[in-house]
Amino acid sequence: MIEVQGLTKSYGKNRGITDITFTVGEGEIVGFLGPNGAGKSTTMNVITGYLPAGAGSVKVAGIDVMNNPLGAKKHMGYLPEQPPLYLGMTVKEYLYFVCGLKGIKDRDEHIKGIIEIVGLTDVYERVIGHLSKGYRQRVGLAQALIGDPEVLILDEPTVGLDPRQIVEIRNVIKDMSKSRTIILSTHILPEVSAVCERVLVISGGVIVADDKPENLLNALSGERELLVRVAGPKNNVQQLLRSQDGVKNVRHVGDMENGSSDFLLESQPNIDIRKPMFSALAQAGYPILMLRPQNASLEEVFLKLTEEGGKQQ
């Protein structure tokens, strides 16, 4: 649905993005993640045709954005970081205005469906300038949906919202993703975990990762850590755990009730130590009371990837 190949954009002597290449399939929701100034908005603006590329190509629904921008834009809805709203208009007036720009004929029925999707029915007759920021963001989403585009480009859709508004907008985006392809540009990590099934990470104007969030977590860990609680003599248990094949390190992290202790186990890459560890402890008469993986957080993944990406520039 979206094909980006070798995209490069400079601002004078400063390089904004370099050789950006990725594809987004039909019905996929992809998080475009990176720190402020990494090149997210530049990439979004080139994809949507608001900025020309210095090099490379973008196709949306098979249409080249550079050669046929109007044709490509018919398949796209775009919510920039600052929604393009006219604050003196009512929601109704504004959405009718956008319908006119996009050549929508049956406006009443079309707008009715959209305001139900984004939750604007109660404020439909109100002036946009009198609405909360959360509702203004909904109006921005509504204008992106006019024309029923197959592709949505959302640039920082929850920036500046309070926690309740953030949850509301995320739910709206998840509902919209059921029938559309979405690129969600953000630097807010919980956004990715809550909404996206795949992540593109950009740093210093280049793509430094492209994978599912869980795969990025596993790749960063390399070695796997397990927190295990075992009932039995602390020193004996620790010695037994250290003797297991694939165990790189064992650290005692606390004494618990009923003669049990907690240990943090670090295993060699790509080795699952759980079954042999369970068998060895059971044979020795030391029952496992708790076993929990200690995965890296998405924040740790983000920091590592963006630090490495910045060093490459």
mmCIF file of C-alpha atoms in Angstrom, residues 24 47 58 69 87 106 114 155 224 307 310:
data_model
loop_
_atom_site.group_PDB
_atom_site.id
_atom_site.type_symbol
_atom_site.label_atom_id
_atom_site.label_comp_id
_atom_site.label_asym_id
_atom_site.label_seq_id
_atom_site.Cartn_x
_atom_site.Cartn_y
_atom_site.Cartn_z
ATOM 1 C CA VAL A 24 3.688 -0.810 4.654
ATOM 2 C CA ILE A 47 5.224 10.841 1.777
ATOM 3 C CA VAL A 58 7.129 7.251 -2.762
ATOM 4 C CA PRO A 69 0.461 14.049 -6.241
ATOM 5 C CA LEU A 87 -11.041 28.059 14.787
ATOM 6 C CA ASP A 106 -23.137 13.301 -0.581
ATOM 7 C CA ILE A 114 -17.131 10.143 10.283
ATOM 8 C CA ASP A 155 1.941 12.826 12.862
ATOM 9 C CA ARG A 224 17.769 -13.624 28.567
ATOM 10 C CA GLU A 307 22.179 6.202 20.494
ATOM 11 C CA GLY A 310 23.270 8.902 16.199
#
